mmCIF file of C-alpha atoms in Angstrom:
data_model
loop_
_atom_site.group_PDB
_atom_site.id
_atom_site.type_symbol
_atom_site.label_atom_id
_atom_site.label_comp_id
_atom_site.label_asym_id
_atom_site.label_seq_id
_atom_site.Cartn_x
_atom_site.Cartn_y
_atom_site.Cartn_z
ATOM 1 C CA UNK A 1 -15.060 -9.607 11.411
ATOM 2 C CA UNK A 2 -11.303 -8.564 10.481
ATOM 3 C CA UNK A 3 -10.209 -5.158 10.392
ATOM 4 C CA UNK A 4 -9.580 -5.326 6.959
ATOM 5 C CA UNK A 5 -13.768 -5.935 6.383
ATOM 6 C CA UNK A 6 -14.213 -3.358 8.435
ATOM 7 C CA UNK A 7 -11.757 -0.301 6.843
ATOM 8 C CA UNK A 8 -13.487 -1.570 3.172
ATOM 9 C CA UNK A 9 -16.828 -0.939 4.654
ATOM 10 C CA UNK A 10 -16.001 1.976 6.507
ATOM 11 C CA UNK A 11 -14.195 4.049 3.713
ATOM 12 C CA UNK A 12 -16.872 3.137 1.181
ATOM 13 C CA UNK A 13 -19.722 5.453 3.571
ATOM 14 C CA UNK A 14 -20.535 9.292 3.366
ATOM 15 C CA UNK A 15 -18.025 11.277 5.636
ATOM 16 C CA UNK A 16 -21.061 11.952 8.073
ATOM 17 C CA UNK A 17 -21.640 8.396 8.003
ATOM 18 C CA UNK A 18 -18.630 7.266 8.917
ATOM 19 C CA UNK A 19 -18.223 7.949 12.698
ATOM 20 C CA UNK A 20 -21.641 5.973 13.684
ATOM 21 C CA UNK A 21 -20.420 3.077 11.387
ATOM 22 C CA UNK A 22 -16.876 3.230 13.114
ATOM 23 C CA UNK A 23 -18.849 3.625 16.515
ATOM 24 C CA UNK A 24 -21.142 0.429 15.682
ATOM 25 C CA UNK A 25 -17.726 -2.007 14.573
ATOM 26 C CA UNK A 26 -15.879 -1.008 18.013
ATOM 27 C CA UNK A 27 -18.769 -1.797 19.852
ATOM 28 C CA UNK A 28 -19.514 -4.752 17.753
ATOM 29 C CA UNK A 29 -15.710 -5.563 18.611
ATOM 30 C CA UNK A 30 -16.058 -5.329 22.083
ATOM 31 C CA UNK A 31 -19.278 -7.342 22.676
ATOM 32 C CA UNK A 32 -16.865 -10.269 20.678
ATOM 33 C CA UNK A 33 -14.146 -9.790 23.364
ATOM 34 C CA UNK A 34 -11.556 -8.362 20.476
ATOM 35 C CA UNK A 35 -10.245 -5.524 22.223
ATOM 36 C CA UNK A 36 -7.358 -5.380 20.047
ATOM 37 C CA UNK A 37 -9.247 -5.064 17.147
ATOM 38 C CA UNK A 38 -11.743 -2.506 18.720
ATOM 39 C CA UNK A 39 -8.817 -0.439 19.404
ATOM 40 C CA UNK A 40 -7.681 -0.749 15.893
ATOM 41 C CA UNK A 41 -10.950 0.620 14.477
ATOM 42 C CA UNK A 42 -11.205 3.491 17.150
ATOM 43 C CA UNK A 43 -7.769 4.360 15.426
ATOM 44 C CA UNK A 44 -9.134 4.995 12.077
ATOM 45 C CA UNK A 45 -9.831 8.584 10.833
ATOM 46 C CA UNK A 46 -12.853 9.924 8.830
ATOM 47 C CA UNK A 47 -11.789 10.750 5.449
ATOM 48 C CA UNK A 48 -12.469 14.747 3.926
ATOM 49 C CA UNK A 49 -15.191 15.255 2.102
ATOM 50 C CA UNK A 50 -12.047 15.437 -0.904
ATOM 51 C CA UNK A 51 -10.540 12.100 0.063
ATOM 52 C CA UNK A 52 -13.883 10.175 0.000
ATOM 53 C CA UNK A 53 -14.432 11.277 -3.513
ATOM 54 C CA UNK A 54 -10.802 9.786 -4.362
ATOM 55 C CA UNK A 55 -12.139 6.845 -2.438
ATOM 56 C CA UNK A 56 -15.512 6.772 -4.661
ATOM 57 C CA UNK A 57 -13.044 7.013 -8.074
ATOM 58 C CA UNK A 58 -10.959 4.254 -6.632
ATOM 59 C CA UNK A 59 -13.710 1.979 -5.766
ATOM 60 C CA UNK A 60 -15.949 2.474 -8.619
ATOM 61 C CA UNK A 61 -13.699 4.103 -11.661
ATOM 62 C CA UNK A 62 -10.827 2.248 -11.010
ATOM 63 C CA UNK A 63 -9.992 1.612 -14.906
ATOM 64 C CA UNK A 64 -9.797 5.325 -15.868
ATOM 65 C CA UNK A 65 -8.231 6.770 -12.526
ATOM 66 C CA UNK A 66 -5.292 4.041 -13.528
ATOM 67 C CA UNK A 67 -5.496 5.557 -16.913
ATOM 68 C CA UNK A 68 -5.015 9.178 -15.532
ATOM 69 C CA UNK A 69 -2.021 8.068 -12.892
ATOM 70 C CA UNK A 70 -0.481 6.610 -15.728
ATOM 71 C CA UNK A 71 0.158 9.926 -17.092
ATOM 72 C CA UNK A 72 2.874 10.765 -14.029
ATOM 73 C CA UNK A 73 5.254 8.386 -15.118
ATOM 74 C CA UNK A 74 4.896 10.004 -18.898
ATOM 75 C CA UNK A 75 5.056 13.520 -17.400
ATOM 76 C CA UNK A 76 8.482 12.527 -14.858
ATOM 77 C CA UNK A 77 9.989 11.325 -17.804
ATOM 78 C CA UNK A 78 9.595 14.442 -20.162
ATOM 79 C CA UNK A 79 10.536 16.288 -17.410
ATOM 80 C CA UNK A 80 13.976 14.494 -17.075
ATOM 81 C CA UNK A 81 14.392 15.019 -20.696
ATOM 82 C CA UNK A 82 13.790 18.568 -20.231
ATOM 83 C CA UNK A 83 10.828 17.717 -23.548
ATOM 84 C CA UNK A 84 9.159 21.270 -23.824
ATOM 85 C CA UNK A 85 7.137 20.084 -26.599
ATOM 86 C CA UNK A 86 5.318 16.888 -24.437
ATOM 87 C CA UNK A 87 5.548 18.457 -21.371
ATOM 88 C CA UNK A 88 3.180 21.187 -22.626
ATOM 89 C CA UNK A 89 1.281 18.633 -24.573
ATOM 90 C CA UNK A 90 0.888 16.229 -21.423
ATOM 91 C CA UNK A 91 0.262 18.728 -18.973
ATOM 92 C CA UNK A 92 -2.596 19.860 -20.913
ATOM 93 C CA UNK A 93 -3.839 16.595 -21.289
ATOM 94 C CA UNK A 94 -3.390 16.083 -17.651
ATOM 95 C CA UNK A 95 -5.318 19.309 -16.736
ATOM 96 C CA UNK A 96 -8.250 17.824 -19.188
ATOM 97 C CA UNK A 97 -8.485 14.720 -17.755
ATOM 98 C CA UNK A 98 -8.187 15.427 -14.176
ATOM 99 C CA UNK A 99 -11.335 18.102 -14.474
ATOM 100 C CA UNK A 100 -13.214 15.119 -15.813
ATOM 101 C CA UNK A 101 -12.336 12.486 -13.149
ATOM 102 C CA UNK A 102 -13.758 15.332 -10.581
ATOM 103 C CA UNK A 103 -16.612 15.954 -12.566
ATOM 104 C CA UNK A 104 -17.290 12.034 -12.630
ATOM 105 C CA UNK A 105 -16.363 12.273 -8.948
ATOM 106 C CA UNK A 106 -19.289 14.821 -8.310
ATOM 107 C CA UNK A 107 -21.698 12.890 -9.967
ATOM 108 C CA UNK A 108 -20.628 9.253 -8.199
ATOM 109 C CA UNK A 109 -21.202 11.273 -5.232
ATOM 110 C CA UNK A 110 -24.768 12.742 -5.713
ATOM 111 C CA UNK A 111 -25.736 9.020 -6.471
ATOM 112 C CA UNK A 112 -24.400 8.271 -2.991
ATOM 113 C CA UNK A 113 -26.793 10.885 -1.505
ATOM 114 C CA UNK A 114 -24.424 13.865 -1.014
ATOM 115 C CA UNK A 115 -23.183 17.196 -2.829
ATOM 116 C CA UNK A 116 -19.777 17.975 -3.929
ATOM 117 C CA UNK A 117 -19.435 21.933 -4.360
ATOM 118 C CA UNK A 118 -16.554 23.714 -6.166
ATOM 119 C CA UNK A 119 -14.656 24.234 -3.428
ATOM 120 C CA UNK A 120 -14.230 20.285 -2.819
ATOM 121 C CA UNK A 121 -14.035 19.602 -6.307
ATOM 122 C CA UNK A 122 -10.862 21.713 -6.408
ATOM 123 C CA UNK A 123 -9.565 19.954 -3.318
ATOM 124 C CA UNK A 124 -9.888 16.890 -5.072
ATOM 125 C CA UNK A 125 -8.342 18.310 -8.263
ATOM 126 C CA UNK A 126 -5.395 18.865 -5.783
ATOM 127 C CA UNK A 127 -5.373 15.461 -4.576
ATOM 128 C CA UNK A 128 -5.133 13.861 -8.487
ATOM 129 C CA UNK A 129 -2.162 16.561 -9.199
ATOM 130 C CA UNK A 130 -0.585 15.182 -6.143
ATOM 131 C CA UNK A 131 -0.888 11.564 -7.432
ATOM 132 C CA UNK A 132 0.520 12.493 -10.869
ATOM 133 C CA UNK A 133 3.628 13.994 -9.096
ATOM 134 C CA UNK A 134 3.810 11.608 -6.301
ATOM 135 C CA UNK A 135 4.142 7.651 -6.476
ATOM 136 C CA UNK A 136 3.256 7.045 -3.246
ATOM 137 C CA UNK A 137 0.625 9.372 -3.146
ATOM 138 C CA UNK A 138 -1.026 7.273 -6.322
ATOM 139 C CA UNK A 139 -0.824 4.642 -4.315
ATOM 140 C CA UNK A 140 -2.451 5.657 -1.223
ATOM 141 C CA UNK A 141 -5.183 7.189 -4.611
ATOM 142 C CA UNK A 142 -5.389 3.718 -5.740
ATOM 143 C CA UNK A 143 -5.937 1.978 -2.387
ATOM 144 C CA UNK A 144 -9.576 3.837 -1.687
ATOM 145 C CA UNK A 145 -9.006 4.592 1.902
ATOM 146 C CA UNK A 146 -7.078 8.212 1.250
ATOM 147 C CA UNK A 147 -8.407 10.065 4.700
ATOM 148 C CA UNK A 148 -6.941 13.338 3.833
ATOM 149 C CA UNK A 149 -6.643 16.284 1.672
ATOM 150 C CA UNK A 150 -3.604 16.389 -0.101
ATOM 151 C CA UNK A 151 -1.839 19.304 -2.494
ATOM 152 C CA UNK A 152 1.680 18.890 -4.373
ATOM 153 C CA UNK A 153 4.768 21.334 -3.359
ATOM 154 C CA UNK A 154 7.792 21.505 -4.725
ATOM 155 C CA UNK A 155 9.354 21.509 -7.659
ATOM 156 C CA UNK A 156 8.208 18.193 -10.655
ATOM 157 C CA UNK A 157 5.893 17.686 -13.471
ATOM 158 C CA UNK A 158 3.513 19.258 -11.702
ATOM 159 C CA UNK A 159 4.792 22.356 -10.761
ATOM 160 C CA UNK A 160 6.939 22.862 -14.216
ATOM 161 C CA UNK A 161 4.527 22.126 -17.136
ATOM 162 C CA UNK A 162 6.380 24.471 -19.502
ATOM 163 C CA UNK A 163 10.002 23.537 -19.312
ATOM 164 C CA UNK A 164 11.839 24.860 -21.997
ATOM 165 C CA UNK A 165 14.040 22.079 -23.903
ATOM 166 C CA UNK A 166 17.703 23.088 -24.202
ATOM 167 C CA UNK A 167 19.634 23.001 -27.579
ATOM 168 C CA UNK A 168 22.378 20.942 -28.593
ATOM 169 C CA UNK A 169 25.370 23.063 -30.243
ATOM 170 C CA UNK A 170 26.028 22.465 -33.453
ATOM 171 C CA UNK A 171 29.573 21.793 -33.891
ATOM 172 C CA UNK A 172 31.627 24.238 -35.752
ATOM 173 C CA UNK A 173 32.050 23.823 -39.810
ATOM 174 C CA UNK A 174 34.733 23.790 -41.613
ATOM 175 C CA UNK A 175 34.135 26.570 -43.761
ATOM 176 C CA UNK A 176 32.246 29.171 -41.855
ATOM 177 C CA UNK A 177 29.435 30.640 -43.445
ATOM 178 C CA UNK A 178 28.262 34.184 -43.733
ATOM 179 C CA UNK A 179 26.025 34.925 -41.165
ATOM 180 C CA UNK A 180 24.480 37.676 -38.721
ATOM 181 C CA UNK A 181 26.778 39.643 -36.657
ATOM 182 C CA UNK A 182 27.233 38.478 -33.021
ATOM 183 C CA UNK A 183 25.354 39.298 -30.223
ATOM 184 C CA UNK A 184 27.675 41.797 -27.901
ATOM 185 C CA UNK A 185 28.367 40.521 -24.749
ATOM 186 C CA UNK A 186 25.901 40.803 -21.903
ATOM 187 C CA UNK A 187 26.735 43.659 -19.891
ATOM 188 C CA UNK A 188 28.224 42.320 -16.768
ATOM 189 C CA UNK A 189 26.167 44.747 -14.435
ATOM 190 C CA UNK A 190 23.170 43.368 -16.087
ATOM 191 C CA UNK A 191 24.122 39.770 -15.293
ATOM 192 C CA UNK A 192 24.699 40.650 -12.190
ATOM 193 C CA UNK A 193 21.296 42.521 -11.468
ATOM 194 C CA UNK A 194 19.539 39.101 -13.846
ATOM 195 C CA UNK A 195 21.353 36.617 -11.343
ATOM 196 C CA UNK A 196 20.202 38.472 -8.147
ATOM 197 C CA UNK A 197 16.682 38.759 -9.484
ATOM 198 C CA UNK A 198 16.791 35.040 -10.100
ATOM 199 C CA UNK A 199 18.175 34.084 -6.499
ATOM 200 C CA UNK A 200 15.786 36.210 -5.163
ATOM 201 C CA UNK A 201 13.055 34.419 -7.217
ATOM 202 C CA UNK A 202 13.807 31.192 -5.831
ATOM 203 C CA UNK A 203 14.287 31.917 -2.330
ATOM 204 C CA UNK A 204 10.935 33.552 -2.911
ATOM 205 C CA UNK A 205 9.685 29.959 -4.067
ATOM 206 C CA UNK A 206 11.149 28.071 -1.167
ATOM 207 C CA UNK A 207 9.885 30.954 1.292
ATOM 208 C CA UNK A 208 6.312 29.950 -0.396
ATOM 209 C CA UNK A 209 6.868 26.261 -0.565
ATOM 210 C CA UNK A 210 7.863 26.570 3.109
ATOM 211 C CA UNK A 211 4.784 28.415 3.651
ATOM 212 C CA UNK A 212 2.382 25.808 1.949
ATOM 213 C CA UNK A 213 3.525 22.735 3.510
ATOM 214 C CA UNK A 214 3.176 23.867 7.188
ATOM 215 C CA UNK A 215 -0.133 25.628 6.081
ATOM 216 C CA UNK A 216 -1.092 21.758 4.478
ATOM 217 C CA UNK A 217 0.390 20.445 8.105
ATOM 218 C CA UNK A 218 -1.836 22.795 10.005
ATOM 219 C CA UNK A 219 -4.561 22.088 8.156
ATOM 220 C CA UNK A 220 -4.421 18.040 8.588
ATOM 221 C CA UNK A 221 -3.985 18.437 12.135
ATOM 222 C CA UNK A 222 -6.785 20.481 12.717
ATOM 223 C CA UNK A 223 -8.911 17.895 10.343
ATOM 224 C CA UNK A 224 -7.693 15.250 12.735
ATOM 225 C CA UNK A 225 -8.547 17.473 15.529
ATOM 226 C CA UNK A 226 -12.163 17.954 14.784
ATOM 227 C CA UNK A 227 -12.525 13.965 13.399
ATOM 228 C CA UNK A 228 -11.603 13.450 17.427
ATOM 229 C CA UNK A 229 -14.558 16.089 18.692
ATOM 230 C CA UNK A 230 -16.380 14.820 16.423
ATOM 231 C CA UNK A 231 -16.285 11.339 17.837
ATOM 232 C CA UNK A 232 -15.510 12.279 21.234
ATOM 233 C CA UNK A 233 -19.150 14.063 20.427
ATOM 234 C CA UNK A 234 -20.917 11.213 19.233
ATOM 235 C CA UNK A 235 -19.986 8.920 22.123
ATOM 236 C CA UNK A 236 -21.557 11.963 24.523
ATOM 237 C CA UNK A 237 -24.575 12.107 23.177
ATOM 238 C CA UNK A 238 -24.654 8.561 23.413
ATOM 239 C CA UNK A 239 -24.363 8.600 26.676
ATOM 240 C CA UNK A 240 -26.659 11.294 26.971
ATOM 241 C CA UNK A 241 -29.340 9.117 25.323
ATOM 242 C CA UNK A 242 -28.714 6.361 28.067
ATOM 243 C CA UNK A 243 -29.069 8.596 30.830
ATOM 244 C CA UNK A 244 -32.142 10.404 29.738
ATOM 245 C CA UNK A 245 -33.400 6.606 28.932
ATOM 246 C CA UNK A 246 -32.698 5.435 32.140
ATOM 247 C CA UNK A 247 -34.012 8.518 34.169
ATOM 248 C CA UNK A 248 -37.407 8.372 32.340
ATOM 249 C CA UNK A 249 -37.486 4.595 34.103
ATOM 250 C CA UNK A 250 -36.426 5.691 37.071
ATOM 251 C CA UNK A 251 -39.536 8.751 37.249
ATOM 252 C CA UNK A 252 -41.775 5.815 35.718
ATOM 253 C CA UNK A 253 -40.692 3.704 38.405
ATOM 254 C CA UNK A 254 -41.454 6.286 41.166
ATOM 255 C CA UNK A 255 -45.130 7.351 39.868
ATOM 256 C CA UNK A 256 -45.592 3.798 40.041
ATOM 257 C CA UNK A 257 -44.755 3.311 43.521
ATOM 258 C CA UNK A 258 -46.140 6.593 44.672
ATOM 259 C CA UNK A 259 -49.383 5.634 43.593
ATOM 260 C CA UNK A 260 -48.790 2.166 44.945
ATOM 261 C CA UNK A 261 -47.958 4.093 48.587
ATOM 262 C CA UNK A 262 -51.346 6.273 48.679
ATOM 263 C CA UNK A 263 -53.166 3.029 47.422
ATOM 264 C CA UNK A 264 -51.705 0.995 50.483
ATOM 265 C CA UNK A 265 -52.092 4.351 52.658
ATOM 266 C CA UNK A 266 -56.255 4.783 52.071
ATOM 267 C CA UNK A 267 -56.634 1.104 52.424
ATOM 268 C CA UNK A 268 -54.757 1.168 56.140
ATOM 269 C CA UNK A 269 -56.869 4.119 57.218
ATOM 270 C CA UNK A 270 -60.180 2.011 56.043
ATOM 271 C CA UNK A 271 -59.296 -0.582 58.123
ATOM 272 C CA UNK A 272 -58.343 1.450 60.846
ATOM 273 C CA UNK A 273 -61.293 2.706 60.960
ATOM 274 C CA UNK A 274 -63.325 -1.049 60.462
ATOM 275 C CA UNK A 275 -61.213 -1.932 63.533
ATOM 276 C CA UNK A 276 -62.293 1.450 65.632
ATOM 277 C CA UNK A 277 -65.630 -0.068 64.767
ATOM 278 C CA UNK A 278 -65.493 -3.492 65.931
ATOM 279 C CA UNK A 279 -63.832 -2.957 69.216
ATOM 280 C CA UNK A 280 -66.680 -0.258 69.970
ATOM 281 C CA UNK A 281 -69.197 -3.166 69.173
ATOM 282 C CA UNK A 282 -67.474 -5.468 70.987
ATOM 283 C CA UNK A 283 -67.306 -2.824 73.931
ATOM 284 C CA UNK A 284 -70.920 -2.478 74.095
ATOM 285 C CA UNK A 285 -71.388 -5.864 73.564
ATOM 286 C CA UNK A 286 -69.516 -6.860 76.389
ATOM 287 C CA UNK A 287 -71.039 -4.670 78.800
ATOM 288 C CA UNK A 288 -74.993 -5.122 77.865
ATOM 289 C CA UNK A 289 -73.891 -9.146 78.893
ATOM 290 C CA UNK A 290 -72.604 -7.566 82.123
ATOM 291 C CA UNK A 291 -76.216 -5.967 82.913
ATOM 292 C CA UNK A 292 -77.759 -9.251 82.466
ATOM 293 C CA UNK A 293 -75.412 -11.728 84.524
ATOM 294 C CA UNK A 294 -75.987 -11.752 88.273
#
């Protein structure tokens, strides 16, 4: 058994499966004498209900989730062309596919025996959004043993479907043509009162982004958290078991040799008495001889 058997069989369970399986290898581990290894599997965290369905698309739709991750390298490079047209056209095509991959993901997961509701459909929405903004997030997608929820921040395809394209200008011609009369000039107040709305806008986007990611932190830490009670809680009740195992013995045990004690006890007092009975015959024997010798 190699730890690398063990994280494909782990990662491929039900979330509530996965702490009894992880249990069973580092025991497993331990009874070989690998105590390095049985450290190494205690290590391992129980995916979210999200990340296991990313795990379930990985393992078993592995074509089309390459198909959809493919899109992020289409959507990064729009975006550095500043493409308004694709973007939009992309990110719609984006939005389609990755409600399809979680629909597929819902139903890969009923055949496992489990129930995907909205809520972690969404989460995993999040997760394929990531992936499309994130190479290395597509990559930890791709591997199948993603353990935790993850949503994109920040500024990329992702968060800027609609990017308006920028135009050339035209150079000037020769002749000049009639045309419309220009535009005044922009009221310098009014710039002014545009520019601070804008800076404003932006730190209110950082201020938000800020927010999010130490929300997202919080959040993984407390999943960790629990994944350790959670365990921690298993391995209790384990011991539990034992103990209640071994005390039923233990009473067993002590009926048994209570009832051996008053067995042994009656049979003492019967012979106590037998002997009570011979020595009073032999008394009386003893002395009728005595009335008959001289």
């Amino acid at each position: 058994m190699t730890l690398e058997e063990v994280v494909d069989q782990l990662y491929e369970l039900r979330p509530d499966e996965f702490v009894p399986a992880r249990d069973d290898a580092v025991a497993e581990a331990k009874a070989a004498g690998d105590k390095d290894l049985a450290k190494a599997i205690a290590r391992l965290r129980r995916p979210t209900k999200a990340a296991w369905l990313a795990n379930l698309l990985a393992r078993k739709r592995g074509e089309q989730l390459d198909g959809l991750l493919a899109l992020g390298g289409d959507l990064a490079e729009a975006q550095r062309h500043l493409d308004g047209p694709q973007l939009r056209a992309l990110s719609a095509q984006r939005n389609r596919l990755v409600a399809a991959m979680a629909r597929e993901a819902g139903r890969l997961a009923y055949e496992a025996g489990d129930r995907a509701g909205e809520s972690v459909l969404r989460e995993l929405q999040d997760i394929l959004h990531a992936a499309l903004a994130d190479p290395t997030v597509a990559d930890e997608v791709r591997s199948g043993q993603l353990t935790r929820t993850i949503a994109y921040s920040g500024f990329g395809p992702v968060g800027q479907p609609d990017v308006t394209p920028t135009r050339a200008t035209r150079p000037t011609p020769r002749t000049p043509e009639p045309g419309p009369e220009p535009e005044p000039e922009e009221d310098p107040a009014e710039r002014e009162r545009r520019e601070r709305e804008l800076a404003e806008r932006r730190r209110a986007v950082e201020e938000a982004e800020e927010a999010e990611a130490a929300a997202a932190a919080r959040r993984d830490e407390d999943t960790a958290a629990m994944q350790d009670a959670e365990s921690a809680h298993a391995a209790a009740q384990e011991v539990v078991a034992d103990l209640v195992r071994e005390l039923e013995a233990a009473r067993e045990r002590e009926r048994e040799a209570a009832a051996a004690a008053r067995a042994a006890a009656a049979r003492a007092k019967e012979s106590a008495r037998a002997a009570e009975a011979a020595a009073a015959r032999a008394e009386r024997a003893r002395a009728e001889l005595a009335e008959l010798e001289p």
